[in-house]
């Protein structure tokens, strides 16, 4: 890029994080924006907003942390926590400016407001909730004459307040359910029975209870009719939850084990499902979970202390009680067009049962299903769109909005949640619906920035500061038309049929987006479907790439049709797509053979997890056709897919590994009691049971007794697709949690500390390269994985805002000890990689025992030849320490693949 182009780029400050309960999604969304801004048009500047509303010019490596708690407050500033509670900045208590500056200096630089105007030309607001979409930060930026994305002050103050929205919508003639509003002080001072009686009389059951100013379904409950078992106690609990307060009974606390008490405090610490900190307890302000644990123990040691009231300082002033709407639930993005009009994109149906579409369902792939457009006759789809546009205009929203609602059997449309911002994860409604008209995330973000500049000009009495920026951006956008020649074409494989298929979609999509924003590669998304016998490849359009999960994509491929309403919307949005979309955009899936693939691409990036990506099947097909690819070859992959084979090879080479035993379905079906007895003769409880060839914590369970062991084997060896419901509580499976069916399972001894001074679970990434013809391994600093339960969950590994990975791991007690211990661990990881023949890159999971003499024992759990490459995965934290941004890491992986193909071609010629 030339110096002139560098100077012409618009400097976009991405504001993310924030003080609200949705800060983790705001952090992850900001990362999405940071990665997807067109680098020819924009210079992305990450501005992290912390819990106390400080602006921090964030050092770029921290953008790629999985959660805010991974880096802020810095690990070095955390007080001791014997129970390993994960905390935010608030839990450090009140801080003096000097102490706060010292913390901030470890992750970036604290920004003064006076610096913003010189630092950025435009603010992209990826913030949610308080100080994000309530008008506060919009007012601040207006005062500094810095244009920003989205709506202005008034629209945002309306968009955040669901109680006030209802009044305005009723006045505007919009259909609304019966609503009752309860104020915080009213609830504190009045009898709960009075509110319950009033709700019972005024609101039809079931009723929905929610905070007035929260998003992501935080604090939301559905209360069923009294005759179905609900009553005053459930009503009180739901109102308290929406006000972020809890009544804890002494009898419950005393009945819990120490482990259950710790779990309670841990859940209470969650800013989405719990109260968060600080909390008010018996007139005291408590900042840290350890202090709360001690205080509750102390209070309930008194016989006279029957209950304790806990109230979060991050509370609500009003709670809404409203009638439950029976019907199809949808969400619709509305855009302001350049001519001043508005257009609604195809509304998406949220397919679920009676449960709340909660935070976990929204953001973890595979737990919900979204249909775009909603499954309704065309006239009803357009009626929803028209009503959404009417509300968008009525509330005078700017640029874009996400409007949620329901349509019932009588075709009544209830718009219950107009939002002036939207989640910005790759598969969020925001990008998902824009893809239906052919815009990829980078292109859609360009549109949003340009449209926001236009809106600021229209709303401002002082247009001059903004008009020059708009003219320069228009000129830059026009200059991009027809670009893209000479790039290397990379087929990005995603999907598949394994238990890990949804994570594969997340990984593949992330790779696609990183490559799409580069000036070197042109990615082509390719979805794989099939089974263990055979598979097929399909080039898919961007709208399928951004579907919510692998099953949705597969369904659309197999039953593809051009929906007439989507075709109509494409026509309505033609001026947008002609200016922002790619000229060769694809709108339908195409089957391609491996032979055709060889003609289409220069390389393949395999984003698959499990079979057939990690077992060598795909690698063998690509190698036969001379196609370069990422990662290890067929021989190595066929070893590492099998946890038993991998560990047995390492054991022969001198590694300490868990004791292992393979159990077959055939043997269990012939003699279940004999198999149980055999396992109990070889292993003590607790033990670990897992599939031999799946990753991502798929069906990995710590088994504590024979009842659990029997349930595990019955579930994994079942013949039917569905698990017997009686087994779910025994195995502690969550609703909609998948549990694979297998012919063979692996039983392992539980790895313990065995007298070690330190005992940590780590994951270490590595990358290979040739130096003077010799294969060298670059092993990154391992991450310490903190599990909320007995096993690292799928959410903790891959869902933004879940779990905590400390990178680098906390080896030793000082820098000298760290260097000595880390060197031993990294040497062990490299040796393990060489033993199983890993090439390209990999992730190795292990437990580490550190003894008093600093001797290290690395106990490998598994080797992943195609590690997860989702935006939140910790391998990107590790590469950042070595100076690689995610794109740089991906580029190195591809270049190694090109080199490997070249070597193979030379060998074949010789």
mmCIF file of C-alpha atoms in Angstrom, residues 225-538:
data_model
loop_
_atom_site.group_PDB
_atom_site.id
_atom_site.type_symbol
_atom_site.label_atom_id
_atom_site.label_comp_id
_atom_site.label_asym_id
_atom_site.label_seq_id
_atom_site.Cartn_x
_atom_site.Cartn_y
_atom_site.Cartn_z
ATOM 1 C CA UNK A 225 -49.807 -20.234 34.949
ATOM 2 C CA UNK A 226 -50.475 -20.989 38.658
ATOM 3 C CA UNK A 227 -52.408 -24.118 37.749
ATOM 4 C CA UNK A 228 -49.233 -25.401 36.026
ATOM 5 C CA UNK A 229 -47.357 -25.182 39.299
ATOM 6 C CA UNK A 230 -46.095 -21.575 39.361
ATOM 7 C CA UNK A 231 -47.011 -19.169 42.107
ATOM 8 C CA UNK A 232 -45.901 -16.298 44.294
ATOM 9 C CA UNK A 233 -42.475 -17.798 45.024
ATOM 10 C CA UNK A 234 -41.640 -18.105 41.314
ATOM 11 C CA UNK A 235 -42.931 -14.587 40.654
ATOM 12 C CA UNK A 236 -40.765 -13.115 43.417
ATOM 13 C CA UNK A 237 -37.691 -15.019 42.237
ATOM 14 C CA UNK A 238 -38.209 -13.774 38.659
ATOM 15 C CA UNK A 239 -38.654 -10.136 39.720
ATOM 16 C CA UNK A 240 -35.592 -10.379 41.968
ATOM 17 C CA UNK A 241 -33.599 -11.881 39.107
ATOM 18 C CA UNK A 242 -34.617 -9.002 36.825
ATOM 19 C CA UNK A 243 -33.527 -6.509 39.512
ATOM 20 C CA UNK A 244 -30.319 -8.545 40.003
ATOM 21 C CA UNK A 245 -30.963 -9.381 43.637
ATOM 22 C CA UNK A 246 -31.234 -12.715 45.422
ATOM 23 C CA UNK A 247 -32.526 -14.015 48.724
ATOM 24 C CA UNK A 248 -30.284 -16.787 50.037
ATOM 25 C CA UNK A 249 -31.649 -19.037 52.777
ATOM 26 C CA UNK A 250 -29.528 -20.368 55.610
ATOM 27 C CA UNK A 251 -31.040 -23.833 55.251
ATOM 28 C CA UNK A 252 -29.878 -24.007 51.609
ATOM 29 C CA UNK A 253 -26.355 -22.807 52.378
ATOM 30 C CA UNK A 254 -25.974 -25.242 55.253
ATOM 31 C CA UNK A 255 -27.241 -28.142 53.135
ATOM 32 C CA UNK A 256 -24.702 -27.533 50.361
ATOM 33 C CA UNK A 257 -21.288 -29.154 50.222
ATOM 34 C CA UNK A 258 -18.201 -26.915 50.132
ATOM 35 C CA UNK A 259 -18.006 -27.520 46.375
ATOM 36 C CA UNK A 260 -21.653 -26.504 45.889
ATOM 37 C CA UNK A 261 -21.111 -23.314 47.888
ATOM 38 C CA UNK A 262 -18.132 -22.405 45.709
ATOM 39 C CA UNK A 263 -20.188 -23.109 42.568
ATOM 40 C CA UNK A 264 -22.955 -20.850 43.893
ATOM 41 C CA UNK A 265 -20.557 -17.941 44.386
ATOM 42 C CA UNK A 266 -18.999 -18.605 40.985
ATOM 43 C CA UNK A 267 -22.415 -18.505 39.301
ATOM 44 C CA UNK A 268 -23.330 -15.416 41.279
ATOM 45 C CA UNK A 269 -20.229 -13.715 39.855
ATOM 46 C CA UNK A 270 -21.472 -14.106 36.274
ATOM 47 C CA UNK A 271 -22.531 -10.682 34.988
ATOM 48 C CA UNK A 272 -25.108 -12.246 32.661
ATOM 49 C CA UNK A 273 -26.817 -15.010 34.635
ATOM 50 C CA UNK A 274 -25.835 -13.919 38.145
ATOM 51 C CA UNK A 275 -25.451 -10.645 39.995
ATOM 52 C CA UNK A 276 -21.905 -9.603 39.222
ATOM 53 C CA UNK A 277 -19.828 -7.406 41.520
ATOM 54 C CA UNK A 278 -19.874 -5.299 43.609
ATOM 55 C CA UNK A 279 -22.796 -6.641 45.663
ATOM 56 C CA UNK A 280 -24.480 -5.188 48.723
ATOM 57 C CA UNK A 281 -24.786 -7.726 51.555
ATOM 58 C CA UNK A 282 -26.213 -6.822 54.938
ATOM 59 C CA UNK A 283 -25.105 -3.196 54.604
ATOM 60 C CA UNK A 284 -21.636 -4.096 53.310
ATOM 61 C CA UNK A 285 -20.235 -3.564 49.817
ATOM 62 C CA UNK A 286 -18.449 -6.708 48.675
ATOM 63 C CA UNK A 287 -16.124 -6.474 45.688
ATOM 64 C CA UNK A 288 -14.542 -9.904 45.374
ATOM 65 C CA UNK A 289 -16.082 -13.411 45.286
ATOM 66 C CA UNK A 290 -13.574 -14.710 47.841
ATOM 67 C CA UNK A 291 -14.739 -12.076 50.314
ATOM 68 C CA UNK A 292 -18.366 -12.952 49.563
ATOM 69 C CA UNK A 293 -17.679 -16.640 50.193
ATOM 70 C CA UNK A 294 -16.085 -15.797 53.538
ATOM 71 C CA UNK A 295 -18.896 -13.409 54.492
ATOM 72 C CA UNK A 296 -21.697 -15.852 53.668
ATOM 73 C CA UNK A 297 -19.937 -18.585 55.650
ATOM 74 C CA UNK A 298 -19.590 -16.226 58.600
ATOM 75 C CA UNK A 299 -23.179 -14.956 58.469
ATOM 76 C CA UNK A 300 -24.737 -18.393 58.246
ATOM 77 C CA UNK A 301 -22.668 -19.662 61.151
ATOM 78 C CA UNK A 302 -25.084 -17.588 63.241
ATOM 79 C CA UNK A 303 -28.204 -19.526 64.041
ATOM 80 C CA UNK A 304 -30.320 -16.341 64.015
ATOM 81 C CA UNK A 305 -29.334 -15.492 60.394
ATOM 82 C CA UNK A 306 -32.206 -17.077 58.430
ATOM 83 C CA UNK A 307 -31.738 -15.275 55.090
ATOM 84 C CA UNK A 308 -29.278 -12.957 53.384
ATOM 85 C CA UNK A 309 -30.250 -10.438 50.725
ATOM 86 C CA UNK A 310 -27.677 -9.876 47.989
ATOM 87 C CA UNK A 311 -28.130 -6.929 45.613
ATOM 88 C CA UNK A 312 -25.903 -6.050 42.696
ATOM 89 C CA UNK A 313 -24.738 -2.485 42.241
ATOM 90 C CA UNK A 314 -25.122 -3.126 38.510
ATOM 91 C CA UNK A 315 -28.882 -3.104 38.900
ATOM 92 C CA UNK A 316 -32.054 -1.933 37.125
ATOM 93 C CA UNK A 317 -34.504 0.823 37.989
ATOM 94 C CA UNK A 318 -37.521 -0.795 36.350
ATOM 95 C CA UNK A 319 -38.767 -4.288 35.564
ATOM 96 C CA UNK A 320 -41.394 -5.116 32.960
ATOM 97 C CA UNK A 321 -44.074 -7.763 33.413
ATOM 98 C CA UNK A 322 -45.842 -8.491 30.129
ATOM 99 C CA UNK A 323 -48.010 -11.113 28.529
ATOM 100 C CA UNK A 324 -46.295 -13.984 26.765
ATOM 101 C CA UNK A 325 -46.802 -13.815 23.007
ATOM 102 C CA UNK A 326 -47.489 -17.140 21.324
ATOM 103 C CA UNK A 327 -46.212 -17.195 17.788
ATOM 104 C CA UNK A 328 -43.126 -17.203 15.621
ATOM 105 C CA UNK A 329 -40.215 -15.148 16.961
ATOM 106 C CA UNK A 330 -38.132 -13.096 14.535
ATOM 107 C CA UNK A 331 -35.429 -10.477 14.273
ATOM 108 C CA UNK A 332 -35.089 -8.006 11.405
ATOM 109 C CA UNK A 333 -32.314 -5.583 10.433
ATOM 110 C CA UNK A 334 -33.540 -2.253 8.998
ATOM 111 C CA UNK A 335 -31.168 0.007 7.053
ATOM 112 C CA UNK A 336 -31.276 3.679 6.224
ATOM 113 C CA UNK A 337 -30.627 3.994 2.484
ATOM 114 C CA UNK A 338 -28.502 6.699 0.888
ATOM 115 C CA UNK A 339 -31.617 8.423 -0.525
ATOM 116 C CA UNK A 340 -32.991 8.883 3.019
ATOM 117 C CA UNK A 341 -35.453 6.001 2.874
ATOM 118 C CA UNK A 342 -35.371 2.744 4.821
ATOM 119 C CA UNK A 343 -35.344 -0.903 3.816
ATOM 120 C CA UNK A 344 -35.866 -4.033 5.907
ATOM 121 C CA UNK A 345 -33.655 -7.026 5.199
ATOM 122 C CA UNK A 346 -35.139 -10.560 5.280
ATOM 123 C CA UNK A 347 -36.452 -11.221 8.814
ATOM 124 C CA UNK A 348 -34.949 -14.249 10.548
ATOM 125 C CA UNK A 349 -37.051 -16.745 12.483
ATOM 126 C CA UNK A 350 -35.636 -18.016 15.761
ATOM 127 C CA UNK A 351 -36.627 -21.672 16.024
ATOM 128 C CA UNK A 352 -36.905 -22.886 19.589
ATOM 129 C CA UNK A 353 -39.316 -24.360 22.104
ATOM 130 C CA UNK A 354 -40.819 -22.463 25.004
ATOM 131 C CA UNK A 355 -37.420 -21.564 26.435
ATOM 132 C CA UNK A 356 -35.920 -18.103 26.467
ATOM 133 C CA UNK A 357 -33.605 -17.318 23.535
ATOM 134 C CA UNK A 358 -30.814 -16.678 26.017
ATOM 135 C CA UNK A 359 -27.201 -15.534 25.831
ATOM 136 C CA UNK A 360 -25.869 -19.057 25.366
ATOM 137 C CA UNK A 361 -28.408 -19.884 22.611
ATOM 138 C CA UNK A 362 -27.651 -16.641 20.806
ATOM 139 C CA UNK A 363 -23.903 -16.925 20.670
ATOM 140 C CA UNK A 364 -22.835 -20.603 20.851
ATOM 141 C CA UNK A 365 -23.094 -22.301 17.443
ATOM 142 C CA UNK A 366 -25.504 -25.193 17.121
ATOM 143 C CA UNK A 367 -27.781 -24.418 20.089
ATOM 144 C CA UNK A 368 -30.444 -22.540 18.167
ATOM 145 C CA UNK A 369 -31.756 -22.549 14.644
ATOM 146 C CA UNK A 370 -32.367 -19.459 12.559
ATOM 147 C CA UNK A 371 -34.401 -19.471 9.343
ATOM 148 C CA UNK A 372 -33.943 -16.602 6.898
ATOM 149 C CA UNK A 373 -36.418 -15.530 5.770
ATOM 150 C CA UNK A 374 -38.976 -16.548 8.370
ATOM 151 C CA UNK A 375 -41.115 -19.534 7.371
ATOM 152 C CA UNK A 376 -44.305 -17.682 6.421
ATOM 153 C CA UNK A 377 -46.252 -16.826 3.247
ATOM 154 C CA UNK A 378 -44.666 -13.989 1.291
ATOM 155 C CA UNK A 379 -47.340 -11.399 2.184
ATOM 156 C CA UNK A 380 -46.756 -11.970 5.912
ATOM 157 C CA UNK A 381 -42.972 -11.685 5.518
ATOM 158 C CA UNK A 382 -43.427 -8.360 3.782
ATOM 159 C CA UNK A 383 -45.948 -7.270 6.414
ATOM 160 C CA UNK A 384 -43.273 -7.865 9.078
ATOM 161 C CA UNK A 385 -40.758 -5.875 7.046
ATOM 162 C CA UNK A 386 -43.177 -2.996 6.555
ATOM 163 C CA UNK A 387 -44.027 -2.871 10.262
ATOM 164 C CA UNK A 388 -40.314 -2.876 11.159
ATOM 165 C CA UNK A 389 -39.652 0.009 8.769
ATOM 166 C CA UNK A 390 -42.654 1.868 10.207
ATOM 167 C CA UNK A 391 -41.258 1.528 13.740
ATOM 168 C CA UNK A 392 -37.743 2.470 12.565
ATOM 169 C CA UNK A 393 -39.104 5.698 11.095
ATOM 170 C CA UNK A 394 -41.542 6.335 13.963
ATOM 171 C CA UNK A 395 -38.762 6.184 16.579
ATOM 172 C CA UNK A 396 -36.464 8.185 14.241
ATOM 173 C CA UNK A 397 -33.646 5.654 14.311
ATOM 174 C CA UNK A 398 -30.538 6.302 12.197
ATOM 175 C CA UNK A 399 -28.322 4.136 9.962
ATOM 176 C CA UNK A 400 -29.505 0.698 11.115
ATOM 177 C CA UNK A 401 -31.476 -1.079 13.805
ATOM 178 C CA UNK A 402 -32.294 -4.624 14.854
ATOM 179 C CA UNK A 403 -35.989 -5.016 15.605
ATOM 180 C CA UNK A 404 -37.223 -8.161 17.332
ATOM 181 C CA UNK A 405 -40.780 -9.365 17.519
ATOM 182 C CA UNK A 406 -43.428 -12.055 17.163
ATOM 183 C CA UNK A 407 -46.194 -12.843 14.705
ATOM 184 C CA UNK A 408 -49.135 -14.880 15.986
ATOM 185 C CA UNK A 409 -51.672 -17.145 14.300
ATOM 186 C CA UNK A 410 -53.980 -14.162 13.695
ATOM 187 C CA UNK A 411 -51.173 -12.428 11.790
ATOM 188 C CA UNK A 412 -50.768 -9.786 14.486
ATOM 189 C CA UNK A 413 -47.222 -8.421 14.578
ATOM 190 C CA UNK A 414 -45.778 -7.522 17.978
ATOM 191 C CA UNK A 415 -42.508 -5.593 17.833
ATOM 192 C CA UNK A 416 -41.227 -5.965 21.361
ATOM 193 C CA UNK A 417 -37.560 -4.950 21.212
ATOM 194 C CA UNK A 418 -36.214 -2.272 18.849
ATOM 195 C CA UNK A 419 -32.413 -2.046 19.277
ATOM 196 C CA UNK A 420 -30.188 0.730 17.991
ATOM 197 C CA UNK A 421 -27.255 -1.677 17.800
ATOM 198 C CA UNK A 422 -26.803 -5.362 17.129
ATOM 199 C CA UNK A 423 -24.438 -8.128 18.106
ATOM 200 C CA UNK A 424 -21.518 -8.190 15.685
ATOM 201 C CA UNK A 425 -20.220 -11.708 15.918
ATOM 202 C CA UNK A 426 -19.733 -13.236 12.449
ATOM 203 C CA UNK A 427 -23.071 -15.091 12.468
ATOM 204 C CA UNK A 428 -25.085 -12.357 14.204
ATOM 205 C CA UNK A 429 -28.298 -11.133 12.572
ATOM 206 C CA UNK A 430 -26.396 -8.004 11.561
ATOM 207 C CA UNK A 431 -24.085 -9.826 9.116
ATOM 208 C CA UNK A 432 -26.373 -12.820 8.562
ATOM 209 C CA UNK A 433 -29.136 -10.792 6.901
ATOM 210 C CA UNK A 434 -26.803 -8.479 4.952
ATOM 211 C CA UNK A 435 -25.306 -11.609 3.385
ATOM 212 C CA UNK A 436 -28.719 -12.416 1.887
ATOM 213 C CA UNK A 437 -28.301 -9.469 -0.483
ATOM 214 C CA UNK A 438 -24.692 -10.403 -1.266
ATOM 215 C CA UNK A 439 -22.653 -8.297 1.174
ATOM 216 C CA UNK A 440 -19.812 -9.924 3.075
ATOM 217 C CA UNK A 441 -18.963 -8.514 6.540
ATOM 218 C CA UNK A 442 -16.229 -6.220 5.258
ATOM 219 C CA UNK A 443 -18.505 -4.730 2.614
ATOM 220 C CA UNK A 444 -21.394 -4.311 5.034
ATOM 221 C CA UNK A 445 -19.196 -2.503 7.548
ATOM 222 C CA UNK A 446 -18.082 -0.110 4.803
ATOM 223 C CA UNK A 447 -21.736 0.593 4.060
ATOM 224 C CA UNK A 448 -22.535 1.203 7.738
ATOM 225 C CA UNK A 449 -19.647 3.663 8.119
ATOM 226 C CA UNK A 450 -20.572 5.543 4.976
ATOM 227 C CA UNK A 451 -24.293 5.647 5.870
ATOM 228 C CA UNK A 452 -23.460 6.819 9.416
ATOM 229 C CA UNK A 453 -21.385 9.697 8.082
ATOM 230 C CA UNK A 454 -24.323 10.720 5.938
ATOM 231 C CA UNK A 455 -26.657 10.530 8.948
ATOM 232 C CA UNK A 456 -24.367 12.684 11.082
ATOM 233 C CA UNK A 457 -24.319 15.300 8.320
ATOM 234 C CA UNK A 458 -28.126 15.245 8.109
ATOM 235 C CA UNK A 459 -28.490 15.637 11.895
ATOM 236 C CA UNK A 460 -25.746 18.209 12.497
ATOM 237 C CA UNK A 461 -25.979 21.980 12.429
ATOM 238 C CA UNK A 462 -22.230 22.060 11.756
ATOM 239 C CA UNK A 463 -21.836 19.851 8.692
ATOM 240 C CA UNK A 464 -18.403 21.016 7.599
ATOM 241 C CA UNK A 465 -16.245 18.645 9.736
ATOM 242 C CA UNK A 466 -18.067 15.625 8.315
ATOM 243 C CA UNK A 467 -18.587 16.470 4.650
ATOM 244 C CA UNK A 468 -14.917 16.280 3.712
ATOM 245 C CA UNK A 469 -14.628 12.813 5.275
ATOM 246 C CA UNK A 470 -17.676 11.606 3.357
ATOM 247 C CA UNK A 471 -16.335 12.905 0.033
ATOM 248 C CA UNK A 472 -12.937 11.280 0.623
ATOM 249 C CA UNK A 473 -14.559 7.954 1.540
ATOM 250 C CA UNK A 474 -16.788 7.997 -1.555
ATOM 251 C CA UNK A 475 -13.742 8.587 -3.723
ATOM 252 C CA UNK A 476 -11.867 5.723 -2.069
ATOM 253 C CA UNK A 477 -14.822 3.324 -2.456
ATOM 254 C CA UNK A 478 -15.108 4.184 -6.147
ATOM 255 C CA UNK A 479 -11.409 3.480 -6.665
ATOM 256 C CA UNK A 480 -11.828 -0.114 -5.366
ATOM 257 C CA UNK A 481 -14.190 -1.166 -8.156
ATOM 258 C CA UNK A 482 -12.664 -3.888 -10.305
ATOM 259 C CA UNK A 483 -9.829 -4.706 -7.886
ATOM 260 C CA UNK A 484 -8.720 -8.156 -6.773
ATOM 261 C CA UNK A 485 -6.785 -9.504 -9.774
ATOM 262 C CA UNK A 486 -3.681 -11.574 -9.118
ATOM 263 C CA UNK A 487 -4.668 -12.878 -5.695
ATOM 264 C CA UNK A 488 -4.062 -16.489 -4.711
ATOM 265 C CA UNK A 489 -7.317 -18.398 -4.518
ATOM 266 C CA UNK A 490 -7.810 -20.415 -1.349
ATOM 267 C CA UNK A 491 -10.644 -22.867 -0.849
ATOM 268 C CA UNK A 492 -11.705 -22.734 2.801
ATOM 269 C CA UNK A 493 -13.137 -26.104 3.910
ATOM 270 C CA UNK A 494 -15.699 -25.985 6.701
ATOM 271 C CA UNK A 495 -18.644 -27.942 8.069
ATOM 272 C CA UNK A 496 -18.453 -31.696 7.833
ATOM 273 C CA UNK A 497 -20.456 -34.292 9.703
ATOM 274 C CA UNK A 498 -18.650 -34.752 13.025
ATOM 275 C CA UNK A 499 -19.799 -33.644 16.446
ATOM 276 C CA UNK A 500 -17.436 -30.687 15.951
ATOM 277 C CA UNK A 501 -19.083 -29.484 12.729
ATOM 278 C CA UNK A 502 -20.486 -26.279 14.269
ATOM 279 C CA UNK A 503 -17.061 -25.251 15.580
ATOM 280 C CA UNK A 504 -15.669 -26.095 12.140
ATOM 281 C CA UNK A 505 -18.051 -23.529 10.650
ATOM 282 C CA UNK A 506 -16.832 -20.934 13.152
ATOM 283 C CA UNK A 507 -13.199 -21.721 12.352
ATOM 284 C CA UNK A 508 -13.685 -21.746 8.589
ATOM 285 C CA UNK A 509 -15.673 -18.536 8.657
ATOM 286 C CA UNK A 510 -12.953 -16.824 10.684
ATOM 287 C CA UNK A 511 -10.289 -17.963 8.209
ATOM 288 C CA UNK A 512 -12.435 -16.742 5.306
ATOM 289 C CA UNK A 513 -12.851 -13.306 6.864
ATOM 290 C CA UNK A 514 -9.172 -12.914 7.672
ATOM 291 C CA UNK A 515 -8.206 -13.804 4.095
ATOM 292 C CA UNK A 516 -10.994 -11.717 2.539
ATOM 293 C CA UNK A 517 -9.615 -8.513 4.074
ATOM 294 C CA UNK A 518 -6.098 -9.154 2.729
ATOM 295 C CA UNK A 519 -4.534 -7.996 -0.538
ATOM 296 C CA UNK A 520 -2.902 -11.411 -1.134
ATOM 297 C CA UNK A 521 -5.665 -14.026 -1.033
ATOM 298 C CA UNK A 522 -9.144 -14.522 -2.440
ATOM 299 C CA UNK A 523 -10.977 -17.068 -0.265
ATOM 300 C CA UNK A 524 -13.726 -19.359 -1.597
ATOM 301 C CA UNK A 525 -15.969 -20.977 1.044
ATOM 302 C CA UNK A 526 -16.412 -24.722 0.488
ATOM 303 C CA UNK A 527 -18.761 -26.767 2.640
ATOM 304 C CA UNK A 528 -18.316 -30.495 3.154
ATOM 305 C CA UNK A 529 -21.231 -32.865 3.712
ATOM 306 C CA UNK A 530 -21.424 -36.661 3.912
ATOM 307 C CA UNK A 531 -20.669 -39.445 6.355
ATOM 308 C CA UNK A 532 -17.889 -41.905 7.217
ATOM 309 C CA UNK A 533 -18.339 -43.664 3.861
ATOM 310 C CA UNK A 534 -18.116 -40.675 1.479
ATOM 311 C CA UNK A 535 -18.331 -36.909 1.308
ATOM 312 C CA UNK A 536 -19.079 -34.123 -1.174
ATOM 313 C CA UNK A 537 -17.860 -30.555 -1.623
ATOM 314 C CA UNK A 538 -20.004 -27.499 -2.348
#
